Short mmCIF file of C-alpha atoms and ligand atoms in Angstrom, two decimals:
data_model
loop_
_atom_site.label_atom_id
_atom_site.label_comp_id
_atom_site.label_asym_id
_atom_site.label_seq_id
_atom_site.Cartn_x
_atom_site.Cartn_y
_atom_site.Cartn_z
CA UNK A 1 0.00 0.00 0.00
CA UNK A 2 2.49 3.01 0.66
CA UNK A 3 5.19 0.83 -1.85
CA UNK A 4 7.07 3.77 -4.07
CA UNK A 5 9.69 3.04 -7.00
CA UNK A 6 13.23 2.49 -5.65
CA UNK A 7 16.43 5.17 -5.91
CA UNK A 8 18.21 6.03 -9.03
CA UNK A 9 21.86 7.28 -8.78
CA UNK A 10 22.82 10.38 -7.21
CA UNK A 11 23.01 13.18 -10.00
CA UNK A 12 26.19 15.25 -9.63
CA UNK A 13 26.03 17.44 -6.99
CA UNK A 14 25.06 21.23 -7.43
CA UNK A 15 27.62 24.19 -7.41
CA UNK A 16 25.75 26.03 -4.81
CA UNK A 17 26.20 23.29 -2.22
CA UNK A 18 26.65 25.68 0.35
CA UNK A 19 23.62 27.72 -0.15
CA UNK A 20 21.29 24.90 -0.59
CA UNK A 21 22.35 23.45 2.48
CA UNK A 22 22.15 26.50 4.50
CA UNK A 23 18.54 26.91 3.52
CA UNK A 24 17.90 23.49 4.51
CA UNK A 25 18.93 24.20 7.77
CA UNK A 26 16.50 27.41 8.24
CA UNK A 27 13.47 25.52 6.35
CA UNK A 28 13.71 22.38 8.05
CA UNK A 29 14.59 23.82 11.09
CA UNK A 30 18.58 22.87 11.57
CA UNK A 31 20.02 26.33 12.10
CA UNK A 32 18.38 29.64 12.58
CA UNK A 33 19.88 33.23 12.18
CA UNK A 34 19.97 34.43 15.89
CA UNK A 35 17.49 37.27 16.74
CA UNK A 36 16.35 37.23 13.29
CA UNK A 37 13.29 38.97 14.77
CA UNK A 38 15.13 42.08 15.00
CA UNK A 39 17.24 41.77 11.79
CA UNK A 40 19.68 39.39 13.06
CA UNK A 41 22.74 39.62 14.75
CA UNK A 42 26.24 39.57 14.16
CA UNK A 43 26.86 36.60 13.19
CA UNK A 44 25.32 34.18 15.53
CA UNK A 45 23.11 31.46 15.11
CA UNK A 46 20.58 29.55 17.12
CA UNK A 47 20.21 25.61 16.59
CA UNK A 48 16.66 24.71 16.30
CA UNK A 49 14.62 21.18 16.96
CA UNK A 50 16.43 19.41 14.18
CA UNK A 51 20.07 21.42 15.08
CA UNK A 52 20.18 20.44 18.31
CA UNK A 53 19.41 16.96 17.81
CA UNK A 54 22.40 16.31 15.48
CA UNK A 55 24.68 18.27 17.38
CA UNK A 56 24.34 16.19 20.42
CA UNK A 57 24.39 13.33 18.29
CA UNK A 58 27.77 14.60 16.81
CA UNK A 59 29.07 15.32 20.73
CA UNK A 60 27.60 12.13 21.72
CA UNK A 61 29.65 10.31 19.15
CA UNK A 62 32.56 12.31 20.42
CA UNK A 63 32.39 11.33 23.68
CA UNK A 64 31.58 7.92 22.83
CA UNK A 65 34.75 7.03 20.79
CA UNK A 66 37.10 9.65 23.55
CA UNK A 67 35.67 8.62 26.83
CA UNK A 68 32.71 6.03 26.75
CA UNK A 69 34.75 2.87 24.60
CA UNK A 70 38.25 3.98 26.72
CA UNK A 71 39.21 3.59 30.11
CA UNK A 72 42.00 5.91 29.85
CA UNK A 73 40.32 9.00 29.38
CA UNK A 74 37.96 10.91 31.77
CA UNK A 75 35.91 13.68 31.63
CA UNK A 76 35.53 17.30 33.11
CA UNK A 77 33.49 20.35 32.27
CA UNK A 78 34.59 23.26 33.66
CA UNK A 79 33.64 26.85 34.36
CA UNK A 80 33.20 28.89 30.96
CA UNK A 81 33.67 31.95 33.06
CA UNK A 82 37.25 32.39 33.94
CA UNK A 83 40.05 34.17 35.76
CA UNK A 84 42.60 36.29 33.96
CA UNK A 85 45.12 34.95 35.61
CA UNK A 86 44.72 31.40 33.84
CA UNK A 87 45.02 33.42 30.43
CA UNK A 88 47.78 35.30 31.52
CA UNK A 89 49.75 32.28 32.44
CA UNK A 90 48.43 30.23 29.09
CA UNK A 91 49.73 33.30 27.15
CA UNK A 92 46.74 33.68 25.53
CA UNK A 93 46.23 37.59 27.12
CA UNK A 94 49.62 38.86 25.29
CA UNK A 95 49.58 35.84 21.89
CA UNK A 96 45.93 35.21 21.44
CA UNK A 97 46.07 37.35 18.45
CA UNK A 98 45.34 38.18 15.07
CA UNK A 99 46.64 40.64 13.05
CA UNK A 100 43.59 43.78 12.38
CA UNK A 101 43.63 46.06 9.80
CA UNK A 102 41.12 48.83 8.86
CA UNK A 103 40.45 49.59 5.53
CA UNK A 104 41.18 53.71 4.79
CA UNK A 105 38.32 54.08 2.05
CA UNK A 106 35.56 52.43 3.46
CA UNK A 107 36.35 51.97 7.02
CA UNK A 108 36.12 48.07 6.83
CA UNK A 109 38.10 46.12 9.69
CA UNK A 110 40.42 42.53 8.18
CA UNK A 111 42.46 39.93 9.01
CA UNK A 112 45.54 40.87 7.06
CA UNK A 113 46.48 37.18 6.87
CA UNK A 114 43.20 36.78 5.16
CA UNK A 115 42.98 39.72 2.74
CA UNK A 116 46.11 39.59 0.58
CA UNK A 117 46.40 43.69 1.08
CA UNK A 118 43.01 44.41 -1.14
CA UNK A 119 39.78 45.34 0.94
CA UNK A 120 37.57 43.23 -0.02
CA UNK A 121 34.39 45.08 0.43
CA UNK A 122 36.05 48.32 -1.91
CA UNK A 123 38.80 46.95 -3.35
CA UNK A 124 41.28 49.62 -2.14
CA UNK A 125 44.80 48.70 -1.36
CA UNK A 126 45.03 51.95 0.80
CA UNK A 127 45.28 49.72 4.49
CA UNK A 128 46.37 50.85 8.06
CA UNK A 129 49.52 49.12 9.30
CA UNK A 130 48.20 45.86 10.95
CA UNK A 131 48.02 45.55 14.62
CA UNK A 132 47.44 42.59 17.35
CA UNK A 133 44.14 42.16 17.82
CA UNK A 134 43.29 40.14 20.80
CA UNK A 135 40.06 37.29 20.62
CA UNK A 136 39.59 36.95 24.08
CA UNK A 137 35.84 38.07 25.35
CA UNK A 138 36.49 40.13 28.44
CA UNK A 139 33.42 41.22 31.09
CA UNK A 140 33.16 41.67 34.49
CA UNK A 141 31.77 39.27 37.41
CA UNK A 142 30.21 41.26 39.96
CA UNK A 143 28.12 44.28 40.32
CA UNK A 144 31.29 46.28 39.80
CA UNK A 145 33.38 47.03 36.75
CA UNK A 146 36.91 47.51 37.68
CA UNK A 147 40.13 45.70 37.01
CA UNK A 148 39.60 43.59 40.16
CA UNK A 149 36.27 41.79 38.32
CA UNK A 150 37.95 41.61 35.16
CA UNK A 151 36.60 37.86 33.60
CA UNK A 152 37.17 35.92 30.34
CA UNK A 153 35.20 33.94 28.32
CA UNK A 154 37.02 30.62 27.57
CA UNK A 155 38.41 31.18 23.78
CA UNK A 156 39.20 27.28 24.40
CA UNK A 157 38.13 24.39 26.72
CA UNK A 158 41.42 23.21 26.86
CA UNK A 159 42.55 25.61 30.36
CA UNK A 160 40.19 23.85 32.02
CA UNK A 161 42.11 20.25 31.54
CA UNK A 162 45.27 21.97 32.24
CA UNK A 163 44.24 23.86 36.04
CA UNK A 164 42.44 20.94 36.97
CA UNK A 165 45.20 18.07 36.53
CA UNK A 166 46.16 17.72 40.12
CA UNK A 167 42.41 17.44 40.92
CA UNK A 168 41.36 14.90 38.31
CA UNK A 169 44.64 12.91 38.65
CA UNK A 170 43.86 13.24 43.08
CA UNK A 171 40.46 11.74 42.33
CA UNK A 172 41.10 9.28 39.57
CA UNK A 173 43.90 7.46 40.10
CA UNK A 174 45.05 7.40 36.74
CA UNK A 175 48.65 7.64 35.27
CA UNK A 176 49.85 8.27 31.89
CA UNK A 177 48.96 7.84 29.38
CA UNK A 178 45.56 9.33 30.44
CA UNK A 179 43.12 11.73 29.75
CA UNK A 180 41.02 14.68 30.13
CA UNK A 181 38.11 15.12 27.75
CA UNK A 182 35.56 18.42 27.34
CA UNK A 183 32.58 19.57 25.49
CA UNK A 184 31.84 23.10 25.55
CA UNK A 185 31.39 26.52 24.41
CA UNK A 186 34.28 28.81 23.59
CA UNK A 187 34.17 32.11 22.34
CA UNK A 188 36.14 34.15 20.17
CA UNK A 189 36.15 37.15 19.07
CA UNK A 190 36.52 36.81 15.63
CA UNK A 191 37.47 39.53 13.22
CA UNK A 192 35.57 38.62 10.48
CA UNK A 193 33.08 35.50 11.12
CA UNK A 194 32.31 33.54 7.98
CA UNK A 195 30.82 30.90 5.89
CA UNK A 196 27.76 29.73 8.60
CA UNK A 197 28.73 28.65 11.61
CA UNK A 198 32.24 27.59 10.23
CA UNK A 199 33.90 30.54 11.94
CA UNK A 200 31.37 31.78 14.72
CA UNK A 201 32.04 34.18 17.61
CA UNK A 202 30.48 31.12 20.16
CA UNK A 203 31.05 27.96 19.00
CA UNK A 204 31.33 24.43 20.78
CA UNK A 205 34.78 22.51 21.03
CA UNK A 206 35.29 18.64 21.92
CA UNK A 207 39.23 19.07 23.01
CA UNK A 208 40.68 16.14 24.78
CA UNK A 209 44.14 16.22 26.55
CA UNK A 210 46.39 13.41 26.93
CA UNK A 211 48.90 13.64 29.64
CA UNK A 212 51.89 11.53 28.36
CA UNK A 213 55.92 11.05 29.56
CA UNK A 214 57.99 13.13 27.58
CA UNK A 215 59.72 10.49 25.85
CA UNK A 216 56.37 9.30 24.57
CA UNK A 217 54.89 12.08 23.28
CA UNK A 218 55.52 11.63 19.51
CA UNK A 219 54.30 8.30 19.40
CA UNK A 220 50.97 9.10 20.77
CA UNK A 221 50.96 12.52 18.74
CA UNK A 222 50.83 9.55 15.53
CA UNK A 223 48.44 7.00 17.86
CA UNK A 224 46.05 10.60 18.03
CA UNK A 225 46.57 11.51 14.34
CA UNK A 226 45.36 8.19 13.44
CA UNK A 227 42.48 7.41 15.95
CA UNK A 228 40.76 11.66 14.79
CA UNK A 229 41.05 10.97 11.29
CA UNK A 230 39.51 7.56 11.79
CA UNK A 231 36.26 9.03 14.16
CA UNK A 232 35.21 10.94 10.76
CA UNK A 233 35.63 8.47 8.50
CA UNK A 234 33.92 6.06 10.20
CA UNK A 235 30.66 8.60 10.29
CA UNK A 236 30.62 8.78 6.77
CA UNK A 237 32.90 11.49 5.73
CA UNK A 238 34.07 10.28 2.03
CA UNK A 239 37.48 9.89 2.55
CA UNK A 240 38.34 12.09 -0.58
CA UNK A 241 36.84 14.76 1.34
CA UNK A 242 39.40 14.50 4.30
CA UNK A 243 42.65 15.03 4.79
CA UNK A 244 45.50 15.34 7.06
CA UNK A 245 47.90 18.63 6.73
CA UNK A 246 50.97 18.94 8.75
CA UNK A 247 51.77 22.33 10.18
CA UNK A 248 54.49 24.45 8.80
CA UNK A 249 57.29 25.48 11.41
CA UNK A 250 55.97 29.40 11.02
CA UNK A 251 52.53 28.35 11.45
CA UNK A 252 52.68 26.70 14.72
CA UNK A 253 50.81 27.88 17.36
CA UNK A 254 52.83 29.47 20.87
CA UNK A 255 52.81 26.17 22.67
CA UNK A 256 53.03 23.80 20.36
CA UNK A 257 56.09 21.55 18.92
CA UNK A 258 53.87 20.05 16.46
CA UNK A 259 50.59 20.63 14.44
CA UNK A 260 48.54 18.68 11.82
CA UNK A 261 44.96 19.62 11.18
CA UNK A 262 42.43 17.14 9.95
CA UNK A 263 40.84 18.56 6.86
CA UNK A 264 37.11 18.88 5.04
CA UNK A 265 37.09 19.51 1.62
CA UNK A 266 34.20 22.86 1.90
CA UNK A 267 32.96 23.98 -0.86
CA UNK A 268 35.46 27.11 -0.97
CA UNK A 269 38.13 24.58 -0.60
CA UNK A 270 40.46 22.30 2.23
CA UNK A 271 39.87 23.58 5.92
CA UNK A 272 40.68 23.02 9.17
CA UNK A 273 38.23 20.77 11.56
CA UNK A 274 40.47 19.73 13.94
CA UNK A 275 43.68 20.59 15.29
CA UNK A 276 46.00 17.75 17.05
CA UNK A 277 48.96 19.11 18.33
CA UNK A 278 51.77 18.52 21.07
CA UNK A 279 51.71 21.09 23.19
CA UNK A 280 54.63 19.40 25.12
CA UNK A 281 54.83 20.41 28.98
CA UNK A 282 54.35 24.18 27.93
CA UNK A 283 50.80 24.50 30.02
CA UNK A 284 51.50 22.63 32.78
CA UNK A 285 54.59 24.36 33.84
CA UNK A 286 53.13 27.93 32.66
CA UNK A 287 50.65 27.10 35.17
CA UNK A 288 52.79 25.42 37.80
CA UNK A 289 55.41 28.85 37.53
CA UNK A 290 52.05 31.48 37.68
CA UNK A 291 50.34 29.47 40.96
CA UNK A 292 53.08 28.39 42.38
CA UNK A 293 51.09 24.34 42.68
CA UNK A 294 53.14 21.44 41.43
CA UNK A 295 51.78 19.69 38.68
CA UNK A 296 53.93 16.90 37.88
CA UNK A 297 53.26 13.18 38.34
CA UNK A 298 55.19 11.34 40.96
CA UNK A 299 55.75 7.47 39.19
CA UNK A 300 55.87 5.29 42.36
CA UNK A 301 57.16 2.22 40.48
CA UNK A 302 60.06 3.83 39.57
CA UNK A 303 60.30 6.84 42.65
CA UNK A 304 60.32 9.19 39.02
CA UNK A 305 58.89 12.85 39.00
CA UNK A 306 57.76 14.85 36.20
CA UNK A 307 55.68 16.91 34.11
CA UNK A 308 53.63 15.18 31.41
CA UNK A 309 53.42 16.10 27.88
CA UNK A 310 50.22 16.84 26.77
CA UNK A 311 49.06 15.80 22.92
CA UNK A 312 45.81 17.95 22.36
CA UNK A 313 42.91 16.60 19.98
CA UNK A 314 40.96 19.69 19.69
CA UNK A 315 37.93 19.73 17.86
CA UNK A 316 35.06 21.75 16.79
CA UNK A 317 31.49 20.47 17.31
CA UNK A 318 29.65 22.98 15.39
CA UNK A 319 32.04 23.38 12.33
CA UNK A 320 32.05 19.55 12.38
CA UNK A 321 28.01 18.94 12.27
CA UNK A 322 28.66 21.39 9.20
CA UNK A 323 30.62 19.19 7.35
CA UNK A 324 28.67 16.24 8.15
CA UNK A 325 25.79 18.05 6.67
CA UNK A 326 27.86 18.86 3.64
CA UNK A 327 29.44 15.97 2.87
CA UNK A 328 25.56 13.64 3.76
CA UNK A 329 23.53 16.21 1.13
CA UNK A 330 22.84 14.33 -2.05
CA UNK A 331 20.25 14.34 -4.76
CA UNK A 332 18.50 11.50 -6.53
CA UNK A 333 15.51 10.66 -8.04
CA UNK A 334 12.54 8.10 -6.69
CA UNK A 335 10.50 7.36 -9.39
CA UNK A 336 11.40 9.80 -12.21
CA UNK A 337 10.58 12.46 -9.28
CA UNK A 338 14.40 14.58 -8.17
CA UNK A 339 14.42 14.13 -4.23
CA UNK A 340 17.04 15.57 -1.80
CA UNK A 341 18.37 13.23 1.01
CA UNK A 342 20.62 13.80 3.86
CA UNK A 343 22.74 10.53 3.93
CA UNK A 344 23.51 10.93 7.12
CA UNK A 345 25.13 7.96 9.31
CA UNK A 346 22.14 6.82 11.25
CA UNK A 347 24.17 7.59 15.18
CA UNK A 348 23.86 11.40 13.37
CA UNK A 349 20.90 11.78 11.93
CA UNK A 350 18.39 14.24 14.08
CA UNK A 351 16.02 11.47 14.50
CA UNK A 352 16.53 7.41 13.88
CA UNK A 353 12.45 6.64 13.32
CA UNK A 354 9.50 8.31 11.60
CA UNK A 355 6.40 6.83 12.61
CA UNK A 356 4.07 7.37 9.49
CA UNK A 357 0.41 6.47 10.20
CA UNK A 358 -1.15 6.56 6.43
CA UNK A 359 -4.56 8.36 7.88
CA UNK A 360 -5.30 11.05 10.51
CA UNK A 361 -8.30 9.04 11.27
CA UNK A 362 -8.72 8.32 14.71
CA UNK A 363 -8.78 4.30 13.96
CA UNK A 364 -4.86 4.23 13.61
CA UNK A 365 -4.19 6.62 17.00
CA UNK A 366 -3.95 3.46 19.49
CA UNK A 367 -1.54 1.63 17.07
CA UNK A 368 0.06 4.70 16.47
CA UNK A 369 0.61 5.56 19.74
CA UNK A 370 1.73 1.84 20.64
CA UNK A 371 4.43 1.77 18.43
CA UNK A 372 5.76 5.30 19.44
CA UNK A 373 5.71 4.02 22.60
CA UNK A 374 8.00 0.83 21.83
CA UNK A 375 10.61 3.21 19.61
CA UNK A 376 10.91 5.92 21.71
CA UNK A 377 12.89 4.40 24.59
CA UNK A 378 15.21 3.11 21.59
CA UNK A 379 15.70 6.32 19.44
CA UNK A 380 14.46 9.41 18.49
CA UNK A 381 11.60 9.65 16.46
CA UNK A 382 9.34 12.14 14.88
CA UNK A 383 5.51 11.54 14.14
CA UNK A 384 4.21 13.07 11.10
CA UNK A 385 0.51 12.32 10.00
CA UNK A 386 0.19 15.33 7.41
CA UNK A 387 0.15 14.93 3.80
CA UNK A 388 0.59 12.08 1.61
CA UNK A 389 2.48 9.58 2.37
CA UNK A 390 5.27 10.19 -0.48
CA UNK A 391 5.51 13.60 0.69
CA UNK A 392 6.26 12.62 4.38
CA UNK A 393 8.96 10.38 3.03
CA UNK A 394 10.43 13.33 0.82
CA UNK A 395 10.28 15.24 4.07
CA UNK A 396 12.17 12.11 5.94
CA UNK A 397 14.69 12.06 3.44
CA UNK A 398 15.18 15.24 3.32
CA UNK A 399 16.60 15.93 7.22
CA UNK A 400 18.20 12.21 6.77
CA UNK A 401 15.77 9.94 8.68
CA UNK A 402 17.26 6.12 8.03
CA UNK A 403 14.01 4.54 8.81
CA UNK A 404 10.02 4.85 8.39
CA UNK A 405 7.63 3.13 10.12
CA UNK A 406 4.02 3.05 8.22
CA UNK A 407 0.93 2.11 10.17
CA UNK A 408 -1.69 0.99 7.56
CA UNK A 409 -5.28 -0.08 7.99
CA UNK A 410 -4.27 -3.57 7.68
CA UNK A 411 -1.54 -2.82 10.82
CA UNK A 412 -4.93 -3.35 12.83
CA UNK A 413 -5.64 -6.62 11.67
CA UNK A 414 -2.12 -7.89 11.25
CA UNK A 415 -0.24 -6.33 13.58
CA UNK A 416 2.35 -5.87 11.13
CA UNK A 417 4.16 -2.29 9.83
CA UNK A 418 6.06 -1.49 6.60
CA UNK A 419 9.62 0.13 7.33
CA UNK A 420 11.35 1.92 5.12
CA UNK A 421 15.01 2.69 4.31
CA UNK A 422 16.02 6.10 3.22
CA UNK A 423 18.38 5.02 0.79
CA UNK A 424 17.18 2.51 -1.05
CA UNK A 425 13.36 3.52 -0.60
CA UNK A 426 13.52 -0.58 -0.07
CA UNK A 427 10.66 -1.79 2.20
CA UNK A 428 9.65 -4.52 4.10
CA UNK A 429 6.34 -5.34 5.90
CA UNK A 430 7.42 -6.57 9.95
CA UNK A 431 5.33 -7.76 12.16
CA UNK A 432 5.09 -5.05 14.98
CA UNK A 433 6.04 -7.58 17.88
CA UNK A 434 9.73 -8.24 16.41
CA UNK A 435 9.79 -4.24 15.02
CA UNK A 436 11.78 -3.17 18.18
CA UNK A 437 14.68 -6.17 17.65
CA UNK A 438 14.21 -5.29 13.92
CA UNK A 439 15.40 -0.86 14.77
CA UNK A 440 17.79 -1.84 17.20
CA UNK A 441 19.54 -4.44 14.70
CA UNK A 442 19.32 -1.98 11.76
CA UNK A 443 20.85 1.13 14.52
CA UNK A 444 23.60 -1.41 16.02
CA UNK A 445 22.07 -0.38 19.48
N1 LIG B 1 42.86 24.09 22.34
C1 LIG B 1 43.35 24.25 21.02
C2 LIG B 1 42.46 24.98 20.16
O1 LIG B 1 41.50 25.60 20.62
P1 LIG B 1 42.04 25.68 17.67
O2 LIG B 1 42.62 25.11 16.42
O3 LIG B 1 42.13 27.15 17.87
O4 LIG B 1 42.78 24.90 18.85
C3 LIG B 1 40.18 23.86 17.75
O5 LIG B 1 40.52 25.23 17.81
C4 LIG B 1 38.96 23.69 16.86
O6 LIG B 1 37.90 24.53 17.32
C5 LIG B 1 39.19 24.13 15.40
O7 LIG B 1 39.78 23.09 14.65
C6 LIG B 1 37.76 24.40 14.94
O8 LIG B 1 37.11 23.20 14.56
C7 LIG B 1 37.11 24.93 16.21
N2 LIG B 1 37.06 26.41 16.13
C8 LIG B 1 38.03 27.28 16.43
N3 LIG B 1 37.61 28.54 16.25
C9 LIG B 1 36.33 28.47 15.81
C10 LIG B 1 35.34 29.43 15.44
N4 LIG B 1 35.57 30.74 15.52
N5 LIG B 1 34.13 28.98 15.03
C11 LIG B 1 33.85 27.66 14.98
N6 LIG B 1 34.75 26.71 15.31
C12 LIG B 1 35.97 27.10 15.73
#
């Protein structure tokens, strides 16, 4: 009864990638413009009922692969809010820079490393000298703004791993190799925010650090090179689309004695998603000098002290659920008819289930609501009972639903349901007592 004629081949993709994706995201509900109620504003962005969803699903998977499946790695989350003095001893108050110019003509404010000396908004060439800009977000705790309330928003999670090593390793018991995981917000203060939420003034970082001894740190630097590229591969990033890039001796960041970014081919080119570096024992003794705490590891096997290396995995959660949502839009046709689908992997994807029942009539509601009841527990799923049935698939398809579950007439009789796979449109009729060993097969759950 709801059968429909199976998938053709995915047509070539369309130049305007970007822009068709983006409007997804506001029409189906991914990503909103923030305050667009008063014109918008600067650059933020709110993530609505479907956003949310795959975002946690992307953290989830994060923290799955970094903490869950290890037992070498445990996690914190610590105070967005922040002390100067952490950022004074990171170095991020005097290096957390990037170079600002502003354009003469039209007034316009760059990156010079990004600009090439043109403005781009007038084309003059007719720039101030450029000057270090610092990211940080600075505001005041307390009733009272003076230097003494002075506060930072994190412009990384990863300060929070470092000041809290003698506590985690006090309470944990672990040694290294170990470590300290985080999901969070960070804020920058970017000059110029672009493309989406690719380069955002708040985003969310998944940053894990992995205390190490010294003499170990390059092999896990490889170990962590291997394990990050891996994690996206394995949720369906093409691997054409990915790629490591080692960073250049002039490029690397103040702490670190190594660099190499995992890559996403965008649709403006190769970009950074993820940074792993070595950061060597540069934190832990900036932070041991500035509060005067030791924060070393005493090895009682071998009666050895000293400070761990730290290799950094440091990710971005909302630049990654962009690529994901890049590299998962395709375009096919179902029965001579063009559809768009979101082949996202199925631990991504905003909701696992659709439960379809083929009429609003109120015969199906107690079936309907049965079944929702047996999935829900399991997954997320979404009822829809408007429109035709062919359109509720298109609209399944289109925010990358893997599975539909019709509830036909005959479902009352039978006790049987027809699910459907996004891909392949392929469906099978199940009878409604082995559907819930049937999702959880199908999700690996
Ligand atoms: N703790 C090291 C660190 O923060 P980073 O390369 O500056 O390193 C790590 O940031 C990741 O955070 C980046 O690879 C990127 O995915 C994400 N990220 C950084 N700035 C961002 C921004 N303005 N908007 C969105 N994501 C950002």
């Amino acid at each position: 009864m709801t059968e429909e004629p199976g998938a053709d081949q995915s047509t070539d993709l369309p130049n305007d990638l970007m822009e068709r994706v983006v409007n997804l995201c506001k029409r189906r509900g991914f990503i909103f413009p923030s305050a667009e109620i008063y014109g918008g504003f600067r650059s933020t962005y709110d993530y609505g009922p479907l956003g949310v969803l795959l975002l946690r699903n992307v953290k989830d998977a994060w923290w799955r692969a970094m903490v869950q499946c290890r037992d070498d790695v445990v996690g914190l989350d610590a105070a967005i809010l922040s002390a100067p003095k952490i950022w004074e001893a990171s170095g991020h108050l005097s290096n957390f820079t990037d170079p600002l110019v502003d354009c003469r003509s039209c007034h316009e404010r760059w990156r010079a490393d990004k600009i090439d000396g043109t403005c781009p908004n007038c084309g003059s060439h007719d720039l101030t000298e450029a000057r270090a800009f610092n990211l940080m977000f600075k505001t005041f705790a307390g009733p009272v703004e003076e230097d003494a309330t002075v506060a930072y928003l994190r412009p990384e999670t990863a300060q929070g791993m470092f000041v809290n090593f003698m506590n985690v390793l006090q309470t944990t018991r672990k040694k290294p190799p170990f470590g300290i995981a985080q999901v969070g917000k960070s804020f920058r203060n970017e000059i110029t925010p672009q493309n989406f939420v690719f380069r955002t003034r708040e985003f969310e970082q998944m940053e894990m650090e992995y205390f190490v001894p010294p003499d170990e740190a390059q092999k896990w630097f490889e170990y962590w090179l291997d394990e990050r590229f891996r994690w996206y591969l394995d949720l369906g990033i093409p691997p054409e689309k990915l790629r490591l890039r080692h960073h250049d001796p002039d490029e690397l960041s103040h702490y670190s004695a190594g660099t190499a970014d995992v890559e996403f081919l965008f649709p403006w080119g190769w970009d950074e998603l993820e940074g792993i570096a070595n950061r060597t024992d540069f934190d832990l003794l900036a932070h041991s000098a500035a509060s005067g705490e030791k924060l070393e590891y005493f090895d009682q096997a071998t009666s050895e002290r000293y400070v761990p290396y730290v290799i950094e995995p440091a990710a971005g959660a909302t630049r990654t659920m962009m690529a994901f949502l890049l590299a998962a839009y395709d375009e096919d046709e179902v029965g001579g008819e063009k559809r768009s689908v979101l082949r996202l992997d199925p631990r991504l994807a905003p909701y696992q289930v659709a439960v379809l029942p083929l009429s609003k009539k109120d015969t199906l509601e107690p079936l309907t609501r049965e079944v929702l009841g047996l999935l829900q527990p399991i997954c997320m799923c979404d009822l829809d009972v408007t429109q035709s049935i062919g359109k509720r698939y298109r609209r399944q398809d289109e925010v990358g639903t893997p599975y539909c579950v019709t509830i036909d007439f005959e479902s009352i009789e039978d006790r049987a349901v027809t699910v459907r796979e996004r891909d392949t449109t392929d469906q099978v009729r199940l009878p409604i007592d082995g559907l819930v060993a049937e999702i959880r097969s199908r999700l690996g759950r």
